[in-house]
Each structure stands twice: as C-alpha cells, then as structure tokens.
mmCIF file of C-alpha atoms in Angstrom:
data_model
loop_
_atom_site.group_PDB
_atom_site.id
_atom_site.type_symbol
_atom_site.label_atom_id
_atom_site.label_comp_id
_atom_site.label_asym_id
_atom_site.label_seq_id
_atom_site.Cartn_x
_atom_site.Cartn_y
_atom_site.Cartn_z
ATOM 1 C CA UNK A 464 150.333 237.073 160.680
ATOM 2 C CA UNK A 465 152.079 234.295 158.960
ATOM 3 C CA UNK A 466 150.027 231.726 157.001
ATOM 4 C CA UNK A 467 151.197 228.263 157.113
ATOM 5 C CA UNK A 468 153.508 226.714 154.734
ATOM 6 C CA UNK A 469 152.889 223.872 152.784
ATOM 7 C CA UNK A 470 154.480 221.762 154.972
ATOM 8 C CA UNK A 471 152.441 222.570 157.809
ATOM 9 C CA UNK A 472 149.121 221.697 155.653
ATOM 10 C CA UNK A 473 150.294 218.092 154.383
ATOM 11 C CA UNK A 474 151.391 217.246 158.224
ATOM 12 C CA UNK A 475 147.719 218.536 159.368
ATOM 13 C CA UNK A 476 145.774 216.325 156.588
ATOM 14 C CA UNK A 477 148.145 213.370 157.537
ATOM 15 C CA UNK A 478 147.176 213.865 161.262
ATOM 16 C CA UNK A 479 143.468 214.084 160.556
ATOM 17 C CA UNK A 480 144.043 210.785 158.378
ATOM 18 C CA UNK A 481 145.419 209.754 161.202
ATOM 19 C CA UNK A 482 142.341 210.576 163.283
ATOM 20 C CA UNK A 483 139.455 209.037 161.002
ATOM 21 C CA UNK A 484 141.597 205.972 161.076
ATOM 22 C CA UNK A 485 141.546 205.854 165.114
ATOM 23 C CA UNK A 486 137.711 206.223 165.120
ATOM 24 C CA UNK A 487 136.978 203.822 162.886
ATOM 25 C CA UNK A 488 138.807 201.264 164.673
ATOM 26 C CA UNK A 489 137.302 202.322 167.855
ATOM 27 C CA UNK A 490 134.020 202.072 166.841
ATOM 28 C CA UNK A 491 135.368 198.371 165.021
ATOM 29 C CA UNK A 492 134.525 198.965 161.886
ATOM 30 C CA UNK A 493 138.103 199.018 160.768
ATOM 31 C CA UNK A 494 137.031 200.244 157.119
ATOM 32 C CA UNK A 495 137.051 203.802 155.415
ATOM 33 C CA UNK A 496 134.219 205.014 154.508
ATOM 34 C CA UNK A 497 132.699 204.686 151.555
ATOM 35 C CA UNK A 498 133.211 207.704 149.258
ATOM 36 C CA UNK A 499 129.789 207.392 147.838
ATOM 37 C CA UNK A 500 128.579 207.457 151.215
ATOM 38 C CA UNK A 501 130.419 210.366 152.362
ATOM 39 C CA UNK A 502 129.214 212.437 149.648
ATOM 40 C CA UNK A 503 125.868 211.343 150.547
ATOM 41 C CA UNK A 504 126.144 212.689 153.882
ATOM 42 C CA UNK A 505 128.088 215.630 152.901
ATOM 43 C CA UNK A 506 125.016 216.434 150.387
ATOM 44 C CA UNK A 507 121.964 215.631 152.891
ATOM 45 C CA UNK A 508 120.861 212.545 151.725
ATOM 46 C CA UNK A 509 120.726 208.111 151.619
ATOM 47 C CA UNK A 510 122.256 206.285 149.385
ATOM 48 C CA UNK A 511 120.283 204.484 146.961
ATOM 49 C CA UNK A 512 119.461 200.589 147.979
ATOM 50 C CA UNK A 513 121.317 197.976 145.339
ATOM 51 C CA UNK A 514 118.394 197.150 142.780
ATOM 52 C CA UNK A 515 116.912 194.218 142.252
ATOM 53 C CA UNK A 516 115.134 192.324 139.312
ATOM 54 C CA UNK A 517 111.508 193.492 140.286
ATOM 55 C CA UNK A 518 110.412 190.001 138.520
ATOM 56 C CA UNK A 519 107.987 188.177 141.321
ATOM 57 C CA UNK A 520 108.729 184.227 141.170
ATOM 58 C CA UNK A 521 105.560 182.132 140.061
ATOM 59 C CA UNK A 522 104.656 178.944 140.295
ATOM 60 C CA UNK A 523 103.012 176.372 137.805
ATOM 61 C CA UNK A 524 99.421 175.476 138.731
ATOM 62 C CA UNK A 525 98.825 172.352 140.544
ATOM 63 C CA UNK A 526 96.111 170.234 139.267
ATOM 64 C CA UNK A 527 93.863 168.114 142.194
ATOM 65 C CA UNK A 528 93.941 164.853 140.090
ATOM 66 C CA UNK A 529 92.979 161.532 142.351
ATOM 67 C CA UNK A 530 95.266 158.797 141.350
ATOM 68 C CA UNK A 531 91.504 156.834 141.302
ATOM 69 C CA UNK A 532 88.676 158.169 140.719
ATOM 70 C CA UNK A 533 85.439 156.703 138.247
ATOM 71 C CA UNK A 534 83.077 159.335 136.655
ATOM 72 C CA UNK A 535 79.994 159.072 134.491
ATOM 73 C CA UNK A 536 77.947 161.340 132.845
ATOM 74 C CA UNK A 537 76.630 162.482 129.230
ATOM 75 C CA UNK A 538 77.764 164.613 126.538
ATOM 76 C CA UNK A 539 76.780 167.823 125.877
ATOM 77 C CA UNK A 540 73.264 167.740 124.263
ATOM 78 C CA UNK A 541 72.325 164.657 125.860
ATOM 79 C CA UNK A 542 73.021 162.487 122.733
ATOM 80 C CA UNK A 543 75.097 160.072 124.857
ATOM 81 C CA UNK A 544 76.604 159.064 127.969
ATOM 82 C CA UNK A 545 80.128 158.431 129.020
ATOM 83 C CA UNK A 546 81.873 157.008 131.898
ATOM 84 C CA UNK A 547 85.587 157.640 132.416
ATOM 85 C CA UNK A 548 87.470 154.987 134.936
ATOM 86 C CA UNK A 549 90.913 155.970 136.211
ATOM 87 C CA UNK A 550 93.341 154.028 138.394
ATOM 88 C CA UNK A 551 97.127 154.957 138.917
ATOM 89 C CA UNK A 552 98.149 156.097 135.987
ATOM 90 C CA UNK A 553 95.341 154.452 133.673
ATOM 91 C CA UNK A 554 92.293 154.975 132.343
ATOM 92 C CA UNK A 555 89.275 153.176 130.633
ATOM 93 C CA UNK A 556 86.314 154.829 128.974
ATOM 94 C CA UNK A 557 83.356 154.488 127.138
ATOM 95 C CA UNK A 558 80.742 156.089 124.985
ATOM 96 C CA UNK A 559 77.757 154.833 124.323
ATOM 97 C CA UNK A 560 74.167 156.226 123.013
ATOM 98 C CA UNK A 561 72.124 152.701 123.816
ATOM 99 C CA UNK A 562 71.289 152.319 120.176
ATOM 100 C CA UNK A 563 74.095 152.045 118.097
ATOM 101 C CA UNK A 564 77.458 153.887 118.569
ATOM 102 C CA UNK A 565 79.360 152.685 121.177
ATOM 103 C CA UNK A 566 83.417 152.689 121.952
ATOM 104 C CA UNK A 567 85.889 151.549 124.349
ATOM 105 C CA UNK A 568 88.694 153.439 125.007
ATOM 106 C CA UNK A 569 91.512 153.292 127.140
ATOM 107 C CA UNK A 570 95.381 155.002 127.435
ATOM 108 C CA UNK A 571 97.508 156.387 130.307
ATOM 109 C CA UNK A 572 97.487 159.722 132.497
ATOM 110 C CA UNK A 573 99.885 162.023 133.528
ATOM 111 C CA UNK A 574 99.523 164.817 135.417
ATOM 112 C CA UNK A 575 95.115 164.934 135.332
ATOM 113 C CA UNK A 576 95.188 164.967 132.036
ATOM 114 C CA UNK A 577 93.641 161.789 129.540
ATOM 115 C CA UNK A 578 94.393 161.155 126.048
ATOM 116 C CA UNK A 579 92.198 157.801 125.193
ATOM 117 C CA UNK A 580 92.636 155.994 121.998
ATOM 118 C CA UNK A 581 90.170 153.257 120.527
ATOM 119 C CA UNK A 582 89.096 150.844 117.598
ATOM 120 C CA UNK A 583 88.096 152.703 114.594
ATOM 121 C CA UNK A 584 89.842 155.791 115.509
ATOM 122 C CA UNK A 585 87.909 156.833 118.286
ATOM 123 C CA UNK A 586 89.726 158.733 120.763
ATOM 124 C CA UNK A 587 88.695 160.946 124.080
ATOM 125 C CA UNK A 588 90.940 163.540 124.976
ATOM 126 C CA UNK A 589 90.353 166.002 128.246
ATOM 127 C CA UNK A 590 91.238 166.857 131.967
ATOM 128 C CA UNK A 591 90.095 165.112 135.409
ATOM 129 C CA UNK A 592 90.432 166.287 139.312
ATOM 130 C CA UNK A 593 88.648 165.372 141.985
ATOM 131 C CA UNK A 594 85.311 166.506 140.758
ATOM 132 C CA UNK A 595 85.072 165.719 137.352
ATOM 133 C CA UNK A 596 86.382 164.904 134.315
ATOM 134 C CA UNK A 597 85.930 167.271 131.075
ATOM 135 C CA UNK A 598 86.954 166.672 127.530
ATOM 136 C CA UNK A 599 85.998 166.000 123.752
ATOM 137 C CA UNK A 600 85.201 161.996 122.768
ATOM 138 C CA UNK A 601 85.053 161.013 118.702
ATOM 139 C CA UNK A 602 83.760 157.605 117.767
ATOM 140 C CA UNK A 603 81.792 156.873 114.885
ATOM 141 C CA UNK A 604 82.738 160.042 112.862
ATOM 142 C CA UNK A 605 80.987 162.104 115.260
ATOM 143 C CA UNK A 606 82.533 164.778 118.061
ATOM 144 C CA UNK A 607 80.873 165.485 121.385
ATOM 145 C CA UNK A 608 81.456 167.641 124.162
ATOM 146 C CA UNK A 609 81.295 166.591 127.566
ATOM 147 C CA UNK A 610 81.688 166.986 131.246
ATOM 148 C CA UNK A 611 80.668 164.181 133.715
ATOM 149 C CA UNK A 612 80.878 163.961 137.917
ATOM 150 C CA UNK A 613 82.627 161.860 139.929
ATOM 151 C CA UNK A 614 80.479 158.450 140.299
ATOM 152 C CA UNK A 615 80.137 156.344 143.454
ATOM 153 C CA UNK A 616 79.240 152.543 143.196
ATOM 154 C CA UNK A 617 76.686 151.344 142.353
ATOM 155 C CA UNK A 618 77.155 154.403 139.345
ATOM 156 C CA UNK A 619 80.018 154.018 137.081
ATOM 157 C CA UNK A 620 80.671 151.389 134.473
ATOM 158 C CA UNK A 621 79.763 147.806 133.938
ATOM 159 C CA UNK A 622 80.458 144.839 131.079
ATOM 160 C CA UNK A 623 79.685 141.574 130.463
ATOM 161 C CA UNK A 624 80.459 138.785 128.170
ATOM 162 C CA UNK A 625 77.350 137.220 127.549
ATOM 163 C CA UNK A 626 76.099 134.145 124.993
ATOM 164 C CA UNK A 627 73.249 135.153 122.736
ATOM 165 C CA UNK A 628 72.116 131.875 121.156
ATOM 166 C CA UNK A 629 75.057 130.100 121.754
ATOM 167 C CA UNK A 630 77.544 132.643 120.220
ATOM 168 C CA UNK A 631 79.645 135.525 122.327
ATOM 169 C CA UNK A 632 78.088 138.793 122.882
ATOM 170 C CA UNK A 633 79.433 141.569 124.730
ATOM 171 C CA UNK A 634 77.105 144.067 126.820
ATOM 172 C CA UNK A 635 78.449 147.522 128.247
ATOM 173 C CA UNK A 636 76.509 149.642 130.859
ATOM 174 C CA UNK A 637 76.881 153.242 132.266
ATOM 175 C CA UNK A 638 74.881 153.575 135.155
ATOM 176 C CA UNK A 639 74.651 157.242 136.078
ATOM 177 C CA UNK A 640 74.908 159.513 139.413
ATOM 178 C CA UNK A 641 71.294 159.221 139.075
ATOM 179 C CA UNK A 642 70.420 155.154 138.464
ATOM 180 C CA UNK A 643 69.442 156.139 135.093
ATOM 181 C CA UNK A 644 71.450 153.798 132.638
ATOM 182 C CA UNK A 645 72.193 153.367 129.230
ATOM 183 C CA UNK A 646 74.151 150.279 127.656
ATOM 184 C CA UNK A 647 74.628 148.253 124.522
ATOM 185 C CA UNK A 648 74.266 144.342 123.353
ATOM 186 C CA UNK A 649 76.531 143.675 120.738
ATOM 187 C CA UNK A 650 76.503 140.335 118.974
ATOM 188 C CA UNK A 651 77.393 138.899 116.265
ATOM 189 C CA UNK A 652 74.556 139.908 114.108
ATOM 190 C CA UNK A 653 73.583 143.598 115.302
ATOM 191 C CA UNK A 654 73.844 145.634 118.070
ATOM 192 C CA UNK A 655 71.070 146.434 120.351
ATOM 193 C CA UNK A 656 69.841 148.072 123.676
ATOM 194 C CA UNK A 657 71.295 146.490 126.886
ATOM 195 C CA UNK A 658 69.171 145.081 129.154
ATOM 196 C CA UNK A 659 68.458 146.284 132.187
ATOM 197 C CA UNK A 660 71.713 146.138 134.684
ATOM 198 C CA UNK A 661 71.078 145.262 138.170
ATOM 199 C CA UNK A 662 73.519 147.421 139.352
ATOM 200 C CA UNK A 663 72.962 146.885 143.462
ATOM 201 C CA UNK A 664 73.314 143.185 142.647
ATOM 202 C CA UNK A 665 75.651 143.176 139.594
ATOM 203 C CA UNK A 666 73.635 140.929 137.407
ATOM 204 C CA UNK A 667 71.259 140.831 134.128
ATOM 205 C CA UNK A 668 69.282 138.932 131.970
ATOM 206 C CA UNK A 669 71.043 138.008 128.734
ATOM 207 C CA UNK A 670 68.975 135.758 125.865
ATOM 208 C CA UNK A 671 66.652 134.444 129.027
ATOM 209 C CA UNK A 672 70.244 133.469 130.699
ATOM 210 C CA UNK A 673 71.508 135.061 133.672
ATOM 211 C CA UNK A 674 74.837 137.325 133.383
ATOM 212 C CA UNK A 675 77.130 138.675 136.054
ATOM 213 C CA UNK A 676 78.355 141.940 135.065
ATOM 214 C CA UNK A 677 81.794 142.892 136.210
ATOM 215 C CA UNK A 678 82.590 146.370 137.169
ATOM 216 C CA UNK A 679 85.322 148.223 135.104
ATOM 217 C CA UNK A 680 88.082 150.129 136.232
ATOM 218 C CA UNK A 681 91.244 151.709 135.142
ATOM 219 C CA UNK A 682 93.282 148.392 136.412
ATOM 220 C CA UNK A 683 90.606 145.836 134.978
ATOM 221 C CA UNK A 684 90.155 145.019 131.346
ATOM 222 C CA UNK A 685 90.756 147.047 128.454
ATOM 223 C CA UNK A 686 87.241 147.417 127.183
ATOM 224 C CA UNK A 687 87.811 144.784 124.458
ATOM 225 C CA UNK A 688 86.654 141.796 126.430
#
C-alpha cells in the first residue's frame, strides 16, 4: 500500500480548515477558536476566569447630624454644665459651674462636627448627631470632658441682659433634661449665682426687677450680649 504524498496531506488539512470554518459560521459565531481554549479542551479542563482586583469598594461613614438640634448636659465629674445650641451650620455654647467660671462660645459646623472658640481662649471642640453631642470644653485654664443629650424646650439655654443697680449685667442659664439649672450673674463688680429661671414662663427676678430671658440658639446672639 502506498502512503500519501505530501501533497495529498496539505490538500486534507486545507479541507478540514475548510470544514471548522463552515461550522463556525453555521453555528454564527464566525470566529476561530481560541487556541487557549482549544488546548483547554484538548487537555480536560476550563479556562481560567480573567482576574480581578479582589479589593471590595467602601464607603466613608455617614454621620446622623440634625442641621438643628439644642443639647444640655454636664461635664464629666459633675463640676459643670454645658449646653450646646446648633442651627444650620452654627453653633453657640456655654459652660458654666454657677459660681464662677463661665464662657460663651460659638463657631461653625461642618459635617457633625464643632470646633467653638471664645474670650480668653476658651474653646469646645467635639462631635454631635441626633442624640447627643460629645467633646472636650477649656475655659478658665481648666479641661473637661463631656457628653450631654439632646434638650427639648423648656431645657436648653437661656440669657438675659439685666440692670443690677442701674448698671448692665448679663445672666446665663442652662436648664437641664431634668429642670435642674445652673446659671451665672455677672456684673460689673463680681459674678454670682443666677437666679432662679422661670423656664415655662421665660422670666426672672433680677436686683428685685423683673427680666425676660431670651432663649439662645445657634441663629440668635453670639453669647456676648
């Protein structure tokens, strides 16, 4: 028996060509297949899916701060109390320990967080949401610690601009959560316990006059009277 020549060999791989060709556009593909593939199949096994970065995608935190909210509350210890007032994008504070140390702050906020300034280098910085606010206040060369809960009228924070003996005063009152209060009368002369804030009705008793006291927000005063 004769074994084919070369001649016959090349026309048999053209015709199979041929024939891979025909199926593929039969079946509409209309593309060779893919050599990695092939040897793939020829071997028994899948190709390998493309890889990818294997990095999962994360997203920044978002913090629950009300564009107004008022708080009020004391520091940690119990040495003082502090009410924080925010409204759109501003905020007022104040410490006070109804003796002597007392301070108004006040500076914006953006994105729940505060960073208050005041007079004599007092400052409050910290973090609010919908809850309560939490941060570090400095006035009077001392630090405290605090956290403090949201506040619903008649709680937050009061002022007033009194007379005492014929001369301007200021008063400033945190009325907590609780009713409890705290506050200051500063004159001229000294400073000095508040007295006692109506808070229902808004009004006190200044130097055996009385006083309307106007509630403070974020959007009314800046704590300096």
């Amino acid at each position: 028996m004769k074994h084919p020549g070369p001649l016959c060999t090349l026309l048999a791989g053209v015709v199979l060509a041929g024939g891979i060709g025909i199926v593929n556009l039969a079946t509409g593909t209309g593309v060779a297949p893919v050599a990695g593939a092939a040897n793939a199949a020829a071997a028994g096994t899948t190709a390998a899916p493309p890889k990818t970065s294997g990095v999962p995608k994360t997203e920044a935190p978002q913090v629950d701060a009300p564009a107004r909210a008022d708080y009020a509350g004391r520091v940690t210890g119990g040495g003082a109390s502090v009410a924080v007032s925010v409204r759109d994008g501003h905020a007022i504070a104040y410490l006070c320990d109804g003796k002597k140390v007392e301070a108004w702050l006040q500076g914006v906020t953006v994105g729940g967080k505060l960073d208050l300034k005041g007079a004599k280098n007092a400052s409050l910085t910290g973090s609010f949401d919908a809850a309560a606010v939490t941060g570090t206040v400095t006035a009077s060369g001392k630090t405290w610690q605090f956290i403090a809960p949201t506040a619903k009228k008649p709680a937050g924070l009061y002022r007033a601009a009194p007379k005492v003996k014929g001369k301007p005063a200021k008063v400033g009152w945190i009325v907590q959560p609780d009713g409890s209060q705290v506050g200051i009368l500063t004159t001229e002369a000294d400073s000095a316990a508040a007295p006692a804030l109506d808070a229902a009705a808004g009004t006190a008793t200044v130097d055996g006059a009385p006083v309307t006291a106007e509630p403070v927000s974020g959007l009314t005063g800046n704590g300096d009277f």
